[in-house]
Amino acid sequence: MSIRKRGTRAARRRMTAGTAAVLGVALLLTGCGDDGDTASVPEGWGTLETSSVRVGYPENEGYVEQPAAERAKSNAAVALQEKGGIRTGMVSVQLDFATGVDDAAGAAAAAGAGIGMNSTRRATEDIRLAGPDGAREAREARRIDYDFTADGRDDTPNVGTPMSGVLVAGVDSKGVPFVVRLNAVKDAVDAEDLDAFVGSITVK
């Protein structure tokens, strides 16, 4: 009887040690996931790099990074999708686009004001981006999903064409406000890819 008890105690100790080891590994893995140092970019996508953020774009869907000499001065990086000479999709990054902004709410308010009168907001959500673990406040951002209609200017689709967009606004670790956008012909980018786009953003 005592032999069985000692054996049971030993087995319990081995189980306890094994459980602790498994929990230790789990905690390490959880810690690696929580620091969110760099966001993952889907396979087949390209990457836009700026001083404040890095973001993926669907290169496998025909989006091409625009050379610096060709993009508007207000944009720090751009990737375009063109079909038949018409810009059917656009990923853009703007930096330091507003004054007096020091948090995600302020950046989102400024960015949202620029969406335009012909737009309808569908959803607004506070999110957390990937980035350096020490820059926790900088990783806070706000996502706005919206619909709008094309104005036909600058090689965009014909006036009145239904479009959809998502923007993510925040302030980087150096206090610089940023806004990242993806605008495209409505239903050309599905909800899963919009989520992947937002999830590909790393704030610096």
PDB file of C-alpha atoms in Angstrom:
ATOM      1  CA  MET A   1       0.000   0.000   0.000  1.00  0.00           C
ATOM      2  CA  SER A   2       2.788   2.414   0.945  1.00  0.00           C
ATOM      3  CA  ILE A   3       4.664   1.511  -2.256  1.00  0.00           C
ATOM      4  CA  ARG A   4       1.605   2.416  -4.314  1.00  0.00           C
ATOM      5  CA  LYS A   5       1.251   5.713  -2.398  1.00  0.00           C
ATOM      6  CA  ARG A   6       4.874   6.596  -2.976  1.00  0.00           C
ATOM      7  CA  GLY A   7       4.455   5.699  -6.663  1.00  0.00           C
ATOM      8  CA  THR A   8       1.345   7.812  -6.875  1.00  0.00           C
ATOM      9  CA  ARG A   9       3.119  10.755  -5.249  1.00  0.00           C
ATOM     10  CA  ALA A  10       6.033  10.416  -7.669  1.00  0.00           C
ATOM     11  CA  ALA A  11       3.661  10.236 -10.613  1.00  0.00           C
ATOM     12  CA  ARG A  12       1.884  13.332  -9.375  1.00  0.00           C
ATOM     13  CA  ARG A  13       5.197  15.171  -9.071  1.00  0.00           C
ATOM     14  CA  ARG A  14       6.088  14.153 -12.630  1.00  0.00           C
ATOM     15  CA  MET A  15       2.657  15.289 -13.854  1.00  0.00           C
ATOM     16  CA  THR A  16       2.982  18.573 -11.989  1.00  0.00           C
ATOM     17  CA  ALA A  17       6.430  19.207 -13.446  1.00  0.00           C
ATOM     18  CA  GLY A  18       5.208  18.305 -16.916  1.00  0.00           C
ATOM     19  CA  THR A  19       2.168  20.543 -16.582  1.00  0.00           C
ATOM     20  CA  ALA A  20       4.362  23.414 -15.405  1.00  0.00           C
ATOM     21  CA  ALA A  21       6.640  22.947 -18.399  1.00  0.00           C
ATOM     22  CA  VAL A  22       3.688  22.991 -20.800  1.00  0.00           C
ATOM     23  CA  LEU A  23       2.251  26.090 -19.103  1.00  0.00           C
ATOM     24  CA  GLY A  24       5.647  27.744 -19.275  1.00  0.00           C
ATOM     25  CA  VAL A  25       5.843  27.163 -23.017  1.00  0.00           C
ATOM     26  CA  ALA A  26       2.273  28.392 -23.423  1.00  0.00           C
ATOM     27  CA  LEU A  27       3.062  31.565 -21.500  1.00  0.00           C
ATOM     28  CA  LEU A  28       6.143  32.171 -23.619  1.00  0.00           C
ATOM     29  CA  LEU A  29       4.115  31.731 -26.783  1.00  0.00           C
ATOM     30  CA  THR A  30       1.412  34.033 -25.431  1.00  0.00           C
ATOM     31  CA  GLY A  31       4.017  36.659 -24.596  1.00  0.00           C
ATOM     32  CA  CYS A  32       5.402  36.495 -28.140  1.00  0.00           C
ATOM     33  CA  GLY A  33       1.922  37.034 -29.526  1.00  0.00           C
ATOM     34  CA  ASP A  34       1.118  39.886 -27.187  1.00  0.00           C
ATOM     35  CA  ASP A  35       4.141  42.039 -27.945  1.00  0.00           C
ATOM     36  CA  GLY A  36       2.898  42.387 -31.552  1.00  0.00           C
ATOM     37  CA  ASP A  37       6.269  43.596 -32.768  1.00  0.00           C
ATOM     38  CA  THR A  38       5.566  43.165 -36.502  1.00  0.00           C
ATOM     39  CA  ALA A  39       2.254  42.446 -38.229  1.00  0.00           C
ATOM     40  CA  SER A  40       2.013  39.585 -40.696  1.00  0.00           C
ATOM     41  CA  VAL A  41       1.363  40.383 -44.345  1.00  0.00           C
ATOM     42  CA  PRO A  42      -0.699  37.878 -46.382  1.00  0.00           C
ATOM     43  CA  GLU A  43       1.100  35.749 -48.947  1.00  0.00           C
ATOM     44  CA  GLY A  44       1.188  37.418 -52.349  1.00  0.00           C
ATOM     45  CA  TRP A  45       0.886  40.921 -50.908  1.00  0.00           C
ATOM     46  CA  GLY A  46       3.431  43.729 -51.181  1.00  0.00           C
ATOM     47  CA  THR A  47       4.446  46.166 -48.461  1.00  0.00           C
ATOM     48  CA  LEU A  48       4.501  49.956 -48.229  1.00  0.00           C
ATOM     49  CA  GLU A  49       7.166  51.326 -45.864  1.00  0.00           C
ATOM     50  CA  THR A  50       7.060  54.785 -44.291  1.00  0.00           C
ATOM     51  CA  SER A  51       8.711  56.362 -41.257  1.00  0.00           C
ATOM     52  CA  SER A  52       5.562  55.889 -39.146  1.00  0.00           C
ATOM     53  CA  VAL A  53       3.896  52.715 -40.385  1.00  0.00           C
ATOM     54  CA  ARG A  54       4.327  49.668 -42.554  1.00  0.00           C
ATOM     55  CA  VAL A  55       1.261  48.260 -44.314  1.00  0.00           C
ATOM     56  CA  GLY A  56       0.507  45.454 -46.743  1.00  0.00           C
ATOM     57  CA  TYR A  57      -1.367  45.808 -50.022  1.00  0.00           C
ATOM     58  CA  PRO A  58      -2.875  43.147 -52.361  1.00  0.00           C
ATOM     59  CA  GLU A  59      -0.140  42.974 -54.981  1.00  0.00           C
ATOM     60  CA  ASN A  60      -1.603  39.704 -56.219  1.00  0.00           C
ATOM     61  CA  GLU A  61      -4.773  41.629 -57.158  1.00  0.00           C
ATOM     62  CA  GLY A  62      -2.877  44.016 -59.410  1.00  0.00           C
ATOM     63  CA  TYR A  63      -1.988  46.765 -56.943  1.00  0.00           C
ATOM     64  CA  VAL A  64       1.350  48.386 -57.807  1.00  0.00           C
ATOM     65  CA  GLU A  65       3.366  50.793 -55.665  1.00  0.00           C
ATOM     66  CA  GLN A  66       3.358  54.295 -57.144  1.00  0.00           C
ATOM     67  CA  PRO A  67       6.764  55.973 -57.583  1.00  0.00           C
ATOM     68  CA  ALA A  68       7.414  58.892 -55.252  1.00  0.00           C
ATOM     69  CA  ALA A  69       7.726  61.293 -58.193  1.00  0.00           C
ATOM     70  CA  GLU A  70       4.176  60.454 -59.334  1.00  0.00           C
ATOM     71  CA  ARG A  71       2.198  60.486 -56.114  1.00  0.00           C
ATOM     72  CA  ALA A  72       0.562  63.494 -54.476  1.00  0.00           C
ATOM     73  CA  LYS A  73       2.711  65.400 -51.981  1.00  0.00           C
ATOM     74  CA  SER A  74       0.185  64.662 -49.237  1.00  0.00           C
ATOM     75  CA  ASN A  75       0.851  60.924 -49.533  1.00  0.00           C
ATOM     76  CA  ALA A  76       3.870  59.214 -47.983  1.00  0.00           C
ATOM     77  CA  ALA A  77       3.182  55.979 -49.908  1.00  0.00           C
ATOM     78  CA  VAL A  78       0.621  54.735 -52.430  1.00  0.00           C
ATOM     79  CA  ALA A  79      -0.268  51.498 -54.220  1.00  0.00           C
ATOM     80  CA  LEU A  80      -2.737  51.621 -57.115  1.00  0.00           C
ATOM     81  CA  GLN A  81      -4.901  49.127 -58.958  1.00  0.00           C
ATOM     82  CA  GLU A  82      -5.722  50.214 -62.498  1.00  0.00           C
ATOM     83  CA  LYS A  83      -8.036  48.572 -65.029  1.00  0.00           C
ATOM     84  CA  GLY A  84      -8.409  50.041 -68.487  1.00  0.00           C
ATOM     85  CA  GLY A  85      -6.694  53.238 -67.369  1.00  0.00           C
ATOM     86  CA  ILE A  86      -9.133  53.689 -64.460  1.00  0.00           C
ATOM     87  CA  ARG A  87      -7.953  53.644 -60.849  1.00  0.00           C
ATOM     88  CA  THR A  88     -10.249  51.026 -59.349  1.00  0.00           C
ATOM     89  CA  GLY A  89      -8.386  50.674 -56.048  1.00  0.00           C
ATOM     90  CA  MET A  90      -5.936  52.672 -53.963  1.00  0.00           C
ATOM     91  CA  VAL A  91      -3.950  52.100 -50.781  1.00  0.00           C
ATOM     92  CA  SER A  92      -2.469  55.279 -49.320  1.00  0.00           C
ATOM     93  CA  VAL A  93      -0.561  56.456 -46.260  1.00  0.00           C
ATOM     94  CA  GLN A  94      -0.606  60.056 -45.053  1.00  0.00           C
ATOM     95  CA  LEU A  95       1.648  61.313 -42.262  1.00  0.00           C
ATOM     96  CA  ASP A  96       1.499  64.433 -40.135  1.00  0.00           C
ATOM     97  CA  PHE A  97      -1.753  65.330 -41.873  1.00  0.00           C
ATOM     98  CA  ALA A  98      -3.302  67.245 -38.969  1.00  0.00           C
ATOM     99  CA  THR A  99      -2.176  69.675 -36.266  1.00  0.00           C
ATOM    100  CA  GLY A 100      -2.985  69.513 -32.556  1.00  0.00           C
ATOM    101  CA  VAL A 101      -3.529  65.745 -32.700  1.00  0.00           C
ATOM    102  CA  ASP A 102      -1.980  63.588 -29.992  1.00  0.00           C
ATOM    103  CA  ASP A 103      -4.088  60.419 -29.856  1.00  0.00           C
ATOM    104  CA  ALA A 104      -6.000  57.956 -32.019  1.00  0.00           C
ATOM    105  CA  ALA A 105      -9.356  59.629 -31.402  1.00  0.00           C
ATOM    106  CA  GLY A 106      -8.058  62.983 -32.616  1.00  0.00           C
ATOM    107  CA  ALA A 107      -6.364  61.430 -35.633  1.00  0.00           C
ATOM    108  CA  ALA A 108      -9.535  59.556 -36.561  1.00  0.00           C
ATOM    109  CA  ALA A 109     -11.665  62.695 -36.198  1.00  0.00           C
ATOM    110  CA  ALA A 110      -9.344  64.609 -38.522  1.00  0.00           C
ATOM    111  CA  ALA A 111      -9.168  61.758 -41.023  1.00  0.00           C
ATOM    112  CA  GLY A 112     -12.907  61.160 -40.888  1.00  0.00           C
ATOM    113  CA  ALA A 113     -13.610  64.783 -41.687  1.00  0.00           C
ATOM    114  CA  GLY A 114     -11.785  64.261 -44.972  1.00  0.00           C
ATOM    115  CA  ILE A 115     -13.924  61.339 -46.124  1.00  0.00           C
ATOM    116  CA  GLY A 116     -16.338  63.719 -47.832  1.00  0.00           C
ATOM    117  CA  MET A 117     -20.001  64.649 -47.927  1.00  0.00           C
ATOM    118  CA  ASN A 118     -20.845  61.860 -50.379  1.00  0.00           C
ATOM    119  CA  SER A 119     -19.874  59.145 -47.910  1.00  0.00           C
ATOM    120  CA  THR A 120     -21.660  57.045 -45.308  1.00  0.00           C
ATOM    121  CA  ARG A 121     -19.900  55.604 -42.284  1.00  0.00           C
ATOM    122  CA  ARG A 122     -20.741  51.957 -41.677  1.00  0.00           C
ATOM    123  CA  ALA A 123     -18.680  51.222 -38.581  1.00  0.00           C
ATOM    124  CA  THR A 124     -16.140  52.753 -36.196  1.00  0.00           C
ATOM    125  CA  GLU A 125     -13.947  50.590 -33.982  1.00  0.00           C
ATOM    126  CA  ASP A 126     -11.041  51.070 -31.594  1.00  0.00           C
ATOM    127  CA  ILE A 127      -8.266  48.615 -32.467  1.00  0.00           C
ATOM    128  CA  ARG A 128      -4.719  47.736 -31.429  1.00  0.00           C
ATOM    129  CA  LEU A 129      -1.967  47.594 -34.033  1.00  0.00           C
ATOM    130  CA  ALA A 130       1.250  45.626 -34.080  1.00  0.00           C
ATOM    131  CA  GLY A 131       4.311  47.567 -33.010  1.00  0.00           C
ATOM    132  CA  PRO A 132       7.098  47.869 -30.438  1.00  0.00           C
ATOM    133  CA  ASP A 133       6.031  46.612 -27.017  1.00  0.00           C
ATOM    134  CA  GLY A 134       7.339  49.802 -25.427  1.00  0.00           C
ATOM    135  CA  ALA A 135       5.072  51.972 -27.597  1.00  0.00           C
ATOM    136  CA  ARG A 136       1.734  50.767 -26.241  1.00  0.00           C
ATOM    137  CA  GLU A 137      -0.086  54.085 -26.649  1.00  0.00           C
ATOM    138  CA  ALA A 138       1.167  54.419 -30.213  1.00  0.00           C
ATOM    139  CA  ARG A 139      -0.344  51.026 -31.016  1.00  0.00           C
ATOM    140  CA  GLU A 140      -3.843  52.278 -30.204  1.00  0.00           C
ATOM    141  CA  ALA A 141      -5.750  53.233 -33.358  1.00  0.00           C
ATOM    142  CA  ARG A 142      -9.247  53.713 -34.697  1.00  0.00           C
ATOM    143  CA  ARG A 143     -10.783  51.988 -37.723  1.00  0.00           C
ATOM    144  CA  ILE A 144     -13.564  53.538 -39.806  1.00  0.00           C
ATOM    145  CA  ASP A 145     -15.400  51.622 -42.552  1.00  0.00           C
ATOM    146  CA  TYR A 146     -17.398  53.683 -45.017  1.00  0.00           C
ATOM    147  CA  ASP A 147     -19.125  53.779 -48.421  1.00  0.00           C
ATOM    148  CA  PHE A 148     -18.965  56.619 -50.925  1.00  0.00           C
ATOM    149  CA  THR A 149     -19.471  57.385 -54.599  1.00  0.00           C
ATOM    150  CA  ALA A 150     -16.738  58.141 -57.114  1.00  0.00           C
ATOM    151  CA  ASP A 151     -16.368  61.688 -58.419  1.00  0.00           C
ATOM    152  CA  GLY A 152     -14.775  60.716 -61.732  1.00  0.00           C
ATOM    153  CA  ARG A 153     -11.721  62.914 -61.199  1.00  0.00           C
ATOM    154  CA  ASP A 154      -8.057  61.907 -61.596  1.00  0.00           C
ATOM    155  CA  ASP A 155      -8.802  58.721 -63.564  1.00  0.00           C
ATOM    156  CA  THR A 156     -11.187  57.374 -60.920  1.00  0.00           C
ATOM    157  CA  PRO A 157     -14.378  55.470 -61.898  1.00  0.00           C
ATOM    158  CA  ASN A 158     -17.311  57.306 -63.426  1.00  0.00           C
ATOM    159  CA  VAL A 159     -19.252  59.772 -61.312  1.00  0.00           C
ATOM    160  CA  GLY A 160     -21.650  57.966 -58.989  1.00  0.00           C
ATOM    161  CA  THR A 161     -19.891  54.575 -59.069  1.00  0.00           C
ATOM    162  CA  PRO A 162     -20.381  52.890 -55.660  1.00  0.00           C
ATOM    163  CA  MET A 163     -17.121  52.647 -53.733  1.00  0.00           C
ATOM    164  CA  SER A 164     -16.107  51.366 -50.308  1.00  0.00           C
ATOM    165  CA  GLY A 165     -13.227  52.193 -48.024  1.00  0.00           C
ATOM    166  CA  VAL A 166     -11.555  51.561 -44.708  1.00  0.00           C
ATOM    167  CA  LEU A 167      -9.184  53.878 -42.871  1.00  0.00           C
ATOM    168  CA  VAL A 168      -7.027  53.370 -39.812  1.00  0.00           C
ATOM    169  CA  ALA A 169      -5.822  56.450 -37.947  1.00  0.00           C
ATOM    170  CA  GLY A 170      -3.502  56.893 -35.004  1.00  0.00           C
ATOM    171  CA  VAL A 171      -0.326  58.534 -33.716  1.00  0.00           C
ATOM    172  CA  ASP A 172       3.080  56.857 -33.988  1.00  0.00           C
ATOM    173  CA  SER A 173       5.669  56.482 -31.194  1.00  0.00           C
ATOM    174  CA  LYS A 174       7.139  59.905 -32.046  1.00  0.00           C
ATOM    175  CA  GLY A 175       3.792  61.681 -31.876  1.00  0.00           C
ATOM    176  CA  VAL A 176       3.240  61.901 -35.644  1.00  0.00           C
ATOM    177  CA  PRO A 177      -0.396  61.363 -36.708  1.00  0.00           C
ATOM    178  CA  PHE A 178      -1.003  58.900 -39.537  1.00  0.00           C
ATOM    179  CA  VAL A 179      -3.905  57.616 -41.578  1.00  0.00           C
ATOM    180  CA  VAL A 180      -3.843  54.507 -43.766  1.00  0.00           C
ATOM    181  CA  ARG A 181      -6.627  53.981 -46.327  1.00  0.00           C
ATOM    182  CA  LEU A 182      -7.857  51.392 -48.781  1.00  0.00           C
ATOM    183  CA  ASN A 183     -10.486  52.640 -51.255  1.00  0.00           C
ATOM    184  CA  ALA A 184     -11.891  50.427 -54.009  1.00  0.00           C
ATOM    185  CA  VAL A 185     -14.914  49.813 -56.202  1.00  0.00           C
ATOM    186  CA  LYS A 186     -17.619  48.424 -53.917  1.00  0.00           C
ATOM    187  CA  ASP A 187     -17.429  44.644 -53.368  1.00  0.00           C
ATOM    188  CA  ALA A 188     -14.076  44.421 -55.203  1.00  0.00           C
ATOM    189  CA  VAL A 189     -12.377  43.810 -51.849  1.00  0.00           C
ATOM    190  CA  ASP A 190     -14.186  41.384 -49.554  1.00  0.00           C
ATOM    191  CA  ALA A 191     -14.506  41.704 -45.782  1.00  0.00           C
ATOM    192  CA  GLU A 192     -11.775  39.140 -45.165  1.00  0.00           C
ATOM    193  CA  ASP A 193      -9.238  41.079 -47.226  1.00  0.00           C
ATOM    194  CA  LEU A 194     -10.239  44.358 -45.561  1.00  0.00           C
ATOM    195  CA  ASP A 195      -9.550  42.740 -42.187  1.00  0.00           C
ATOM    196  CA  ALA A 196      -6.236  41.377 -43.516  1.00  0.00           C
ATOM    197  CA  PHE A 197      -5.318  44.872 -44.710  1.00  0.00           C
ATOM    198  CA  VAL A 198      -5.975  46.378 -41.296  1.00  0.00           C
ATOM    199  CA  GLY A 199      -4.168  43.485 -39.640  1.00  0.00           C
ATOM    200  CA  SER A 200      -1.081  44.052 -41.808  1.00  0.00           C
ATOM    201  CA  ILE A 201      -0.351  47.484 -40.297  1.00  0.00           C
ATOM    202  CA  THR A 202       2.693  47.895 -38.044  1.00  0.00           C
ATOM    203  CA  VAL A 203       3.134  51.225 -36.277  1.00  0.00           C
ATOM    204  CA  LYS A 204       6.686  52.410 -35.573  1.00  0.00           C
TER     205      LYS A 204
END
